[in-house]
Tab-separated table of C-alpha atoms in Angstrom:
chain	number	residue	atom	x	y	z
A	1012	UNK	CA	0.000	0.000	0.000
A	1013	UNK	CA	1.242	3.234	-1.047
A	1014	UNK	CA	2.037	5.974	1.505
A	1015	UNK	CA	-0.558	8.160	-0.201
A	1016	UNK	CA	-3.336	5.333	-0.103
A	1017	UNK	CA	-2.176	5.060	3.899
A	1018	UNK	CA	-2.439	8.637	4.530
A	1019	UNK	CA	-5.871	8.739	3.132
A	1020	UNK	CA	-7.258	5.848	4.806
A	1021	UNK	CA	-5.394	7.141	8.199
A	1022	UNK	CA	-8.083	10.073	7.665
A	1023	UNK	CA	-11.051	8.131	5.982
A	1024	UNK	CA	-11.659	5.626	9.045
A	1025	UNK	CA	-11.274	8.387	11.774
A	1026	UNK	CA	-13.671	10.810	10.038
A	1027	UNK	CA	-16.612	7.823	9.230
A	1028	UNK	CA	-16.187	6.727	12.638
A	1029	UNK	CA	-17.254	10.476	13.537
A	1030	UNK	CA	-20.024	10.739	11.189
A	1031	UNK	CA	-21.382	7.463	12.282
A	1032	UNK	CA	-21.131	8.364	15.957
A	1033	UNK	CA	-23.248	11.685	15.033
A	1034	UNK	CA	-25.827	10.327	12.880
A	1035	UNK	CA	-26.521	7.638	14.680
A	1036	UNK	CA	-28.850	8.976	17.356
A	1037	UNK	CA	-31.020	10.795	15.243
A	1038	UNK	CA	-31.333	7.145	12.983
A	1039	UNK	CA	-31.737	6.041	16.397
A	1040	UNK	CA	-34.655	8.434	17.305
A	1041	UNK	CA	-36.452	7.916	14.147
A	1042	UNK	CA	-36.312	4.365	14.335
A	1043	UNK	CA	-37.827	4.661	17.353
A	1044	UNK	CA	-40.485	6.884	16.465
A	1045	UNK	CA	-42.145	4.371	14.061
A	1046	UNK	CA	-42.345	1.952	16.458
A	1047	UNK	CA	-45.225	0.802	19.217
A	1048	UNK	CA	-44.581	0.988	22.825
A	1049	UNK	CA	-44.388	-3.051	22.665
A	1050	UNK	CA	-42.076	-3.196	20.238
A	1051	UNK	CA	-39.918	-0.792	21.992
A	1052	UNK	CA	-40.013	-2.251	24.968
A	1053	UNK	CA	-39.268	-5.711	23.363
A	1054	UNK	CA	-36.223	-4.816	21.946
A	1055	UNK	CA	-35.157	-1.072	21.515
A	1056	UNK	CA	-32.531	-1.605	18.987
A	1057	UNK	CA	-34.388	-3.661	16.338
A	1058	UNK	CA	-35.628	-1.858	13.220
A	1059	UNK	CA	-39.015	-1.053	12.788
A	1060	UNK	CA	-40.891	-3.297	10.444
A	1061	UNK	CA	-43.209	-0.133	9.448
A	1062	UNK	CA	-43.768	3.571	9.874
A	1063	UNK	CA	-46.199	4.676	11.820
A	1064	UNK	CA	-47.007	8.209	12.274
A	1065	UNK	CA	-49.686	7.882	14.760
A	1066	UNK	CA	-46.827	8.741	17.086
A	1067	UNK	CA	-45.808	11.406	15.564
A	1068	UNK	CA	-49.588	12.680	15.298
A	1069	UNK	CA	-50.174	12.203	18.578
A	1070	UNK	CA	-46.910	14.387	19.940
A	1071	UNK	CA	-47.883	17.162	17.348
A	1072	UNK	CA	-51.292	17.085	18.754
A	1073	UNK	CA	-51.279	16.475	22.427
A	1074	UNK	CA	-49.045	19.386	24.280
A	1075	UNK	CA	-49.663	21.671	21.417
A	1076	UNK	CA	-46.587	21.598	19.635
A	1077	UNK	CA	-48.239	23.336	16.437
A	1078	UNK	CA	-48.668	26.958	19.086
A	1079	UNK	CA	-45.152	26.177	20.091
A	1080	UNK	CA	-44.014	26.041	16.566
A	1081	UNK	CA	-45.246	29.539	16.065
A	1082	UNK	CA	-44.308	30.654	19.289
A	1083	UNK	CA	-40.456	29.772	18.438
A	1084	UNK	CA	-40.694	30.759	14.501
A	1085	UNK	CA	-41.742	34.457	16.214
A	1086	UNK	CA	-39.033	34.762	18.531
A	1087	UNK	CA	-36.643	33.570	16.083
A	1088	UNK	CA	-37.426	35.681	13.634
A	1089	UNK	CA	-37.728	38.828	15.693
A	1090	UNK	CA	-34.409	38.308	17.853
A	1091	UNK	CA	-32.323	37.402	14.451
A	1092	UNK	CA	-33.331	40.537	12.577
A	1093	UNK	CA	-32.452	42.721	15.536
A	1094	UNK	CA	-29.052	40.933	15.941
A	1095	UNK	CA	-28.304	41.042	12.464
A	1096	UNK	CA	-29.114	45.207	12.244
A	1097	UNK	CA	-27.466	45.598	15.643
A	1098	UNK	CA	-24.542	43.654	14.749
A	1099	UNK	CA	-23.825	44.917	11.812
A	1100	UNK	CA	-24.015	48.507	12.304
A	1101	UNK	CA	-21.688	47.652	15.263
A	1102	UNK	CA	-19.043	45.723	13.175
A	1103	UNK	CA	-19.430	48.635	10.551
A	1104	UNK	CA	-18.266	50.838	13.347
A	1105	UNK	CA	-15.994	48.994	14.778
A	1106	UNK	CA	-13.874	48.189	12.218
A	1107	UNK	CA	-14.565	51.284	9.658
A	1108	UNK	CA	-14.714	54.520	11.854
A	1109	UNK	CA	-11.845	55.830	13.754
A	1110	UNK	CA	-12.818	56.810	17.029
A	1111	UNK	CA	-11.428	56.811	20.298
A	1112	UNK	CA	-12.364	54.183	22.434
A	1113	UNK	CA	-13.253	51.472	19.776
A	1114	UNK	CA	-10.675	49.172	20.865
A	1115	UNK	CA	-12.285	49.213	24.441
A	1116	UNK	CA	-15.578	48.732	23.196
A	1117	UNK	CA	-14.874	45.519	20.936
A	1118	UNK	CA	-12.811	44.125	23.932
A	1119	UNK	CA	-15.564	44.849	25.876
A	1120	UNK	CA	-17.836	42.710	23.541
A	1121	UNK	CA	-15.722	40.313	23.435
A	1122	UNK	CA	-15.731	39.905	26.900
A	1123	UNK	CA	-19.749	39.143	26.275
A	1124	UNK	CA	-18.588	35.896	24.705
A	1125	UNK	CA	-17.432	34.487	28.107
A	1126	UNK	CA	-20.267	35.015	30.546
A	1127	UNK	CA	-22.286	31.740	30.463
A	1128	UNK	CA	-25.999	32.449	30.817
A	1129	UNK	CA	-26.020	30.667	33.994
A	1130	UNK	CA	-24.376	33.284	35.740
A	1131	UNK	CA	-26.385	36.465	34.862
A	1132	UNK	CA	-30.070	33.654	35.193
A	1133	UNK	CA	-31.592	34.802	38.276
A	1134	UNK	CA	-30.881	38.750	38.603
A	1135	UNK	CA	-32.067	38.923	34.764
A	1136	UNK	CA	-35.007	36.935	35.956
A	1137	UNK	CA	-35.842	39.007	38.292
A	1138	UNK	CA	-35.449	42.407	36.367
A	1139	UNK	CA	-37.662	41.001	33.727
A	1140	UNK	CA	-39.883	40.718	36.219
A	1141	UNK	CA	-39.630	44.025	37.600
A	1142	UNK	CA	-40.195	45.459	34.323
A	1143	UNK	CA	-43.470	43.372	33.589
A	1144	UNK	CA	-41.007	41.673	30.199
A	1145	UNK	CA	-40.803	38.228	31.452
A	1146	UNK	CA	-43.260	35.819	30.317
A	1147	UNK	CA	-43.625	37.804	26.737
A	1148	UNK	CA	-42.351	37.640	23.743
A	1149	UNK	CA	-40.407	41.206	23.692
A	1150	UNK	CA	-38.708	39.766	26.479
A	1151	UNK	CA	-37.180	36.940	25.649
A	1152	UNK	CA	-36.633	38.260	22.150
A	1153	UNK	CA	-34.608	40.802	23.958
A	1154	UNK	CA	-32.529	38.270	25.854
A	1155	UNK	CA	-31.424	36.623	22.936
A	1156	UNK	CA	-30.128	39.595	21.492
A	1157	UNK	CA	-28.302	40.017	24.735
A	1158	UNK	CA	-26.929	36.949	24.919
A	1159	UNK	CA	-25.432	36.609	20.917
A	1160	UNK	CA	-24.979	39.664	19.776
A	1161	UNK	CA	-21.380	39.874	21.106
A	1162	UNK	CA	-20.857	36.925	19.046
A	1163	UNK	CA	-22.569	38.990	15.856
A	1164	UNK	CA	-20.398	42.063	16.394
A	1165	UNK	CA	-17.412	39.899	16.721
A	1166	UNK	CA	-18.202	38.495	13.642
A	1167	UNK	CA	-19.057	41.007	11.283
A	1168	UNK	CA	-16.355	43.291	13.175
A	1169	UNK	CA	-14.204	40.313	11.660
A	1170	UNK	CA	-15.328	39.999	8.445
A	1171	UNK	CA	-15.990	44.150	7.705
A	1172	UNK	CA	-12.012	44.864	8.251
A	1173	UNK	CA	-11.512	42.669	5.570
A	1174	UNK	CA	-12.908	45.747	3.465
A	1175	UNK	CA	-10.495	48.414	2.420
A	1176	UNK	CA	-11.514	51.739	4.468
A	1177	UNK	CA	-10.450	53.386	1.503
A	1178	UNK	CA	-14.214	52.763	0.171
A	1179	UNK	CA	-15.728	54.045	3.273
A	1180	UNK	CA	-13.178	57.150	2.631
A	1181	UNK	CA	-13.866	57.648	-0.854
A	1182	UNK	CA	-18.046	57.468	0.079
A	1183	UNK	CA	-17.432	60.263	2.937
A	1184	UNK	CA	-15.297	62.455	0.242
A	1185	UNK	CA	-18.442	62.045	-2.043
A	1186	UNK	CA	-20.579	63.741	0.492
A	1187	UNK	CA	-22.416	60.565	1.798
A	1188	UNK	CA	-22.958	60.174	5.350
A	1189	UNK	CA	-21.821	57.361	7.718
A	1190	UNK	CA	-25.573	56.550	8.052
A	1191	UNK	CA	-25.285	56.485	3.669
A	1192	UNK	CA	-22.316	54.515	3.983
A	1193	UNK	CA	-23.765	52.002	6.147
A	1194	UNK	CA	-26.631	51.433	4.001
A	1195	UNK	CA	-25.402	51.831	0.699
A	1196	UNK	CA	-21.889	49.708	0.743
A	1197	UNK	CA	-21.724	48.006	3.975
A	1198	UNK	CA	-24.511	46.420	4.047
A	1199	UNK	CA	-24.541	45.050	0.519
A	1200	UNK	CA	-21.260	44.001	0.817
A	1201	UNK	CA	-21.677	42.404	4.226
A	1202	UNK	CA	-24.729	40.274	2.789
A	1203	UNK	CA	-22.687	36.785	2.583
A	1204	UNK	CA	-21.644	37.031	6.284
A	1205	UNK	CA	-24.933	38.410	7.584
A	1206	UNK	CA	-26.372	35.073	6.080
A	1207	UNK	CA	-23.596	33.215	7.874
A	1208	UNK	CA	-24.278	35.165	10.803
A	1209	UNK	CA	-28.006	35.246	11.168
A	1210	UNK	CA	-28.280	30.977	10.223
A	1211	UNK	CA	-25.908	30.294	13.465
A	1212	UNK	CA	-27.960	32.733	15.671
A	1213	UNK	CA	-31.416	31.083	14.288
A	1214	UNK	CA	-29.481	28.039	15.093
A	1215	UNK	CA	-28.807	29.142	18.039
A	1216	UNK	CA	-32.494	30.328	19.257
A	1217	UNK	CA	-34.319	27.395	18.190
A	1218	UNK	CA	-32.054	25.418	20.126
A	1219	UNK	CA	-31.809	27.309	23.117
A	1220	UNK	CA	-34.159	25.741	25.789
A	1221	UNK	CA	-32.706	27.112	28.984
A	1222	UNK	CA	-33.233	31.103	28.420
A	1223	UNK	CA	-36.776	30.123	27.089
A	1224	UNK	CA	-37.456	27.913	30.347
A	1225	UNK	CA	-36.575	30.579	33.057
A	1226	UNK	CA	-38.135	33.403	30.777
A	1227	UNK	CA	-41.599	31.886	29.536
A	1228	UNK	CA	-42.860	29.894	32.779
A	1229	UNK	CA	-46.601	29.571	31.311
A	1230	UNK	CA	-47.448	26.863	29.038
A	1231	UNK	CA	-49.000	29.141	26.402
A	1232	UNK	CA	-46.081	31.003	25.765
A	1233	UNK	CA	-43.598	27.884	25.862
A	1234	UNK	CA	-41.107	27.189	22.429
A	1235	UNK	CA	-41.357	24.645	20.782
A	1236	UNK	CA	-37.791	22.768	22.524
A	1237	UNK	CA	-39.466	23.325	25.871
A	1238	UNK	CA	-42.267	21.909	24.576
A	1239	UNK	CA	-40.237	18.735	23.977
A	1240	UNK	CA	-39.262	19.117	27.614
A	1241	UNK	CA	-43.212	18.496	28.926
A	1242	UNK	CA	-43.581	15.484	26.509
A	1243	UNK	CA	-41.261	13.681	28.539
A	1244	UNK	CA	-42.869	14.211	31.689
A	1245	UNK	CA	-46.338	13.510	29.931
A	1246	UNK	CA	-44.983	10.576	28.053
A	1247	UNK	CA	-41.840	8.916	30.164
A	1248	UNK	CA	-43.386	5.645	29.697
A	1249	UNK	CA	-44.124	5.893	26.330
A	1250	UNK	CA	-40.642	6.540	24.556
A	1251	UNK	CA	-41.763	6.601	21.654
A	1252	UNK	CA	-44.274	9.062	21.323
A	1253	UNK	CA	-41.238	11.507	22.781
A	1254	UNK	CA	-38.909	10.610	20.478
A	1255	UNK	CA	-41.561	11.446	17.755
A	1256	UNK	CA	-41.256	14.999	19.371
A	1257	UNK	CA	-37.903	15.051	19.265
A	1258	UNK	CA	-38.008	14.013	15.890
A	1259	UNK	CA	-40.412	17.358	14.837
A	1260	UNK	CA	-38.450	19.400	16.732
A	1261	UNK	CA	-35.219	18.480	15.087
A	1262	UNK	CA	-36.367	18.410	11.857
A	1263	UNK	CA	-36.218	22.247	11.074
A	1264	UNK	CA	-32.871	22.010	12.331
A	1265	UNK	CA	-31.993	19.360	9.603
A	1266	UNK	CA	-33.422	21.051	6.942
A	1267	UNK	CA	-31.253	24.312	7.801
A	1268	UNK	CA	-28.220	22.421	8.034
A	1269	UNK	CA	-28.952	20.175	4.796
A	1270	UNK	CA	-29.168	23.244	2.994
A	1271	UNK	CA	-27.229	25.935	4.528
A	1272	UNK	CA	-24.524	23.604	5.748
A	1273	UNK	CA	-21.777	26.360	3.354
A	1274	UNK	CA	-23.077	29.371	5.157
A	1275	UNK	CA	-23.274	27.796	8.242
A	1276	UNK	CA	-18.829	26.631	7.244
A	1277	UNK	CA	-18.377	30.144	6.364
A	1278	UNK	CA	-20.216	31.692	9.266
A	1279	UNK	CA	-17.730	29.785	11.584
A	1280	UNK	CA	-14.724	30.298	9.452
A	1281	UNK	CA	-15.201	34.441	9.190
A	1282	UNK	CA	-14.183	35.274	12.819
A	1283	UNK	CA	-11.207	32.787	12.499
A	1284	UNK	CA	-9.601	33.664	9.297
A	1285	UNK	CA	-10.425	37.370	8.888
A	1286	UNK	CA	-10.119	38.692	12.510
């Protein structure tokens, strides 16, 4: 065997091994989601011998995981816009316009990145509270923003120095304003890493199921992954009616990455190799 052929097989095995290891609980999950109760609890790891979607009718329909659907697709959508505009016009600023104190300001984004969620959980539950946000949607589309947009601004901070300033100077000598500059260059040209940057964050929010726990306590307001949460309390002895809502609640998930997955590579790569 040639030391080429060896090489490539040293790297071959490794990486299937690691793509077998990931797929294999969501084959898993699905496999169990066409099953009955008997069969699963005759033998968990056989395959199913047909698919049955009464299971996965009967998670859609039984905590209300349609409202919780919406309820998510809302908050997603609102807190992604905002971090995207927010983001942006920060990176634009950051990296573009000379002023003093923007090395203090990014740093002190950056230091955003490292407080875990954890930490900051009870006082922000409690000022929510105070200010009559927590429970709605406002406020827990506002606690996303506060908890990724230092990742956004590092990001497009990143990926706008990459521009010459010598656009942004030729723009100002034109007569345009920083406001014209913003949304007449830096925007368009920012467009491939605000993709990047707004599929992670939607990524992000529709997987978050912590911040949506503390924040939306009543069971009308829930997202959809904490609605997966109450299936298993409703359904622990039935597994696989709960994998069936795993299996819903994953699914927009797969689709994103299935046809995003180069944004989503970019997205990651544009703080690393541009900042």
């Amino acid at each position: 065997m040639s030391r080429v052929r060896l090489g490539w097989w040293l790297i071959a095995i490794p990486m299937s091994l690691l793509a077998l290891a990931t797929i294999y609980p969501l084959l898993f999950t699905a496999n169990v989601a066409m099953k009955t109760r008997r069969d699963y609890i005759l033998d968990r790891f056989s395959l199913t011998d047909a698919l049955r979607w009464e299971n996965i009718s009967t998670a859609w329909n039984s905590v209300g995981m349609g409202r919780y659907f919406v309820n998510s697709l809302l908050v997603v959508t609102a807190s992604v816009l905002l971090l995207l505009l927010l983001g942006s016009m920060a990176g634009f600023a950051l990296s573009q316009l000379r002023f003093r104190g923007s090395s203090a300001l990014f740093l002190g984004c950056l230091a955003g990145l490292f407080i875990p969620f954890q930490v900051v959980m009870v006082p922000l539950a409690r000022i929510m509270a105070d200010t009559a946000l927590i429970d709605t949607y406002p406020g827990l589309v506002l606690v996303y923003v506060a908890q990724f947009l230092p990742f956004t601004v590092f990001l497009m901070t990143s990926y706008y120095k990459g521009i010459p300033p010598e656009i942004v100077d030729a723009a100002r000598i034109d007569g345009s304003t920083v406001y014209g500059v913003y949304r007449r260059i830096m925007l368009p040209l920012g467009t491939p890493a605000l993709l990047s940057v707004g599929i992670l964050n939607a990524l992000f929010c529709w997987n978050d199921v912590l911040m949506a726990l503390v924040m939306m306590p009543s069971a009308e307001h829930r997202t959809l992954m904490v609605g997966v949460t109450s299936l298993r309390g409703q359904y622990s002895d039935n597994i696989p009616t709960f994998a069936s809502g795993v299996l819903i609640a994953a699914i927009p998930v797969l689709l994103v990455y299935l046809f995003l997955q180069r944004q989503i590579a970019d997205g990651v790569a544009a703080g690393s190799t541009k900042g």
